[in-house]
């Protein structure tokens, strides 16, 4: 029995400039960018896997920071309300 049957094929080589241009073009399309980040990050092995996962992590960090920021601003406004 072949031991290497269960391992997924890893992409080899670097991405070309054209592949990066297409990737960046996809990233500027709303909704499609998030869907494609999940596809690249957690789908079949792709050269963009680490980029997609890092982008998703940064998005999550940004969302948490925005929620905290708006929570602080809301709390400040409520605390300054004279009622």
mmCIF file of C-alpha atoms in Angstrom:
data_model
loop_
_atom_site.group_PDB
_atom_site.id
_atom_site.type_symbol
_atom_site.label_atom_id
_atom_site.label_comp_id
_atom_site.label_asym_id
_atom_site.label_seq_id
_atom_site.Cartn_x
_atom_site.Cartn_y
_atom_site.Cartn_z
ATOM 1 C CA UNK A 1 0.000 0.000 0.000
ATOM 2 C CA UNK A 2 1.313 3.432 -0.887
ATOM 3 C CA UNK A 3 1.991 5.547 2.205
ATOM 4 C CA UNK A 4 1.841 8.851 0.387
ATOM 5 C CA UNK A 5 -1.743 8.452 -0.871
ATOM 6 C CA UNK A 6 -3.247 10.343 2.079
ATOM 7 C CA UNK A 7 -1.087 13.430 1.732
ATOM 8 C CA UNK A 8 -2.477 16.351 -0.235
ATOM 9 C CA UNK A 9 -0.510 17.665 -3.163
ATOM 10 C CA UNK A 10 1.325 20.809 -2.078
ATOM 11 C CA UNK A 11 1.599 23.647 -4.593
ATOM 12 C CA UNK A 12 5.113 24.261 -5.780
ATOM 13 C CA UNK A 13 6.845 27.350 -7.069
ATOM 14 C CA UNK A 14 6.179 31.012 -6.559
ATOM 15 C CA UNK A 15 3.232 32.950 -7.888
ATOM 16 C CA UNK A 16 3.833 34.926 -11.055
ATOM 17 C CA UNK A 17 3.153 38.632 -11.360
ATOM 18 C CA UNK A 18 0.028 37.849 -13.370
ATOM 19 C CA UNK A 19 -1.305 35.562 -10.644
ATOM 20 C CA UNK A 20 -0.720 38.285 -8.058
ATOM 21 C CA UNK A 21 -2.478 40.855 -10.253
ATOM 22 C CA UNK A 22 -5.516 38.584 -10.543
ATOM 23 C CA UNK A 23 -5.424 37.946 -6.794
ATOM 24 C CA UNK A 24 -5.350 41.688 -6.061
ATOM 25 C CA UNK A 25 -8.171 42.271 -8.560
ATOM 26 C CA UNK A 26 -10.314 39.692 -6.772
ATOM 27 C CA UNK A 27 -9.503 41.296 -3.402
ATOM 28 C CA UNK A 28 -11.046 44.634 -4.452
ATOM 29 C CA UNK A 29 -14.450 43.088 -5.257
ATOM 30 C CA UNK A 30 -16.747 43.287 -2.194
ATOM 31 C CA UNK A 31 -18.076 39.989 -0.762
ATOM 32 C CA UNK A 32 -16.161 38.005 -3.388
ATOM 33 C CA UNK A 33 -12.914 38.842 -1.594
ATOM 34 C CA UNK A 34 -14.090 37.335 1.704
ATOM 35 C CA UNK A 35 -15.449 34.218 0.014
ATOM 36 C CA UNK A 36 -12.229 33.710 -1.935
ATOM 37 C CA UNK A 37 -10.089 34.195 1.179
ATOM 38 C CA UNK A 38 -11.975 31.335 2.823
ATOM 39 C CA UNK A 39 -11.677 29.198 -0.321
ATOM 40 C CA UNK A 40 -7.943 29.824 -0.633
ATOM 41 C CA UNK A 41 -7.292 29.586 3.078
ATOM 42 C CA UNK A 42 -9.208 26.428 3.891
ATOM 43 C CA UNK A 43 -9.911 24.736 0.563
ATOM 44 C CA UNK A 44 -7.587 22.616 -1.499
ATOM 45 C CA UNK A 45 -3.870 23.470 -1.235
ATOM 46 C CA UNK A 46 -3.155 26.716 -3.016
ATOM 47 C CA UNK A 47 -0.171 29.027 -3.340
ATOM 48 C CA UNK A 48 -2.305 31.747 -1.714
ATOM 49 C CA UNK A 49 -3.090 29.723 1.447
ATOM 50 C CA UNK A 50 -0.829 31.614 3.873
ATOM 51 C CA UNK A 51 -1.764 34.980 2.358
ATOM 52 C CA UNK A 52 -5.474 34.167 2.728
ATOM 53 C CA UNK A 53 -5.141 32.980 6.310
ATOM 54 C CA UNK A 54 -3.068 36.023 7.282
ATOM 55 C CA UNK A 55 -5.628 38.333 5.653
ATOM 56 C CA UNK A 56 -8.470 36.657 7.555
ATOM 57 C CA UNK A 57 -6.571 37.007 10.829
ATOM 58 C CA UNK A 58 -5.995 40.718 10.170
ATOM 59 C CA UNK A 59 -9.695 41.150 9.312
ATOM 60 C CA UNK A 60 -10.706 39.500 12.592
ATOM 61 C CA UNK A 61 -8.281 41.689 14.569
ATOM 62 C CA UNK A 62 -9.609 44.795 12.804
ATOM 63 C CA UNK A 63 -13.231 43.897 13.519
ATOM 64 C CA UNK A 64 -12.483 43.337 17.217
ATOM 65 C CA UNK A 65 -10.623 46.653 17.462
ATOM 66 C CA UNK A 66 -13.450 48.544 15.724
ATOM 67 C CA UNK A 67 -16.013 47.007 18.089
ATOM 68 C CA UNK A 68 -13.896 48.007 21.099
ATOM 69 C CA UNK A 69 -13.376 51.514 19.697
ATOM 70 C CA UNK A 70 -17.080 52.101 19.060
ATOM 71 C CA UNK A 71 -17.918 50.598 22.460
ATOM 72 C CA UNK A 72 -15.609 53.087 24.160
ATOM 73 C CA UNK A 73 -17.021 56.000 22.150
ATOM 74 C CA UNK A 74 -20.600 54.905 22.921
ATOM 75 C CA UNK A 75 -19.784 54.554 26.630
ATOM 76 C CA UNK A 76 -18.166 58.013 26.628
ATOM 77 C CA UNK A 77 -21.201 59.597 24.986
ATOM 78 C CA UNK A 78 -23.583 57.858 27.399
ATOM 79 C CA UNK A 79 -21.510 58.892 30.420
ATOM 80 C CA UNK A 80 -21.498 62.554 29.311
ATOM 81 C CA UNK A 81 -25.260 62.595 28.802
ATOM 82 C CA UNK A 82 -26.803 64.925 31.439
ATOM 83 C CA UNK A 83 -30.022 62.890 31.888
#
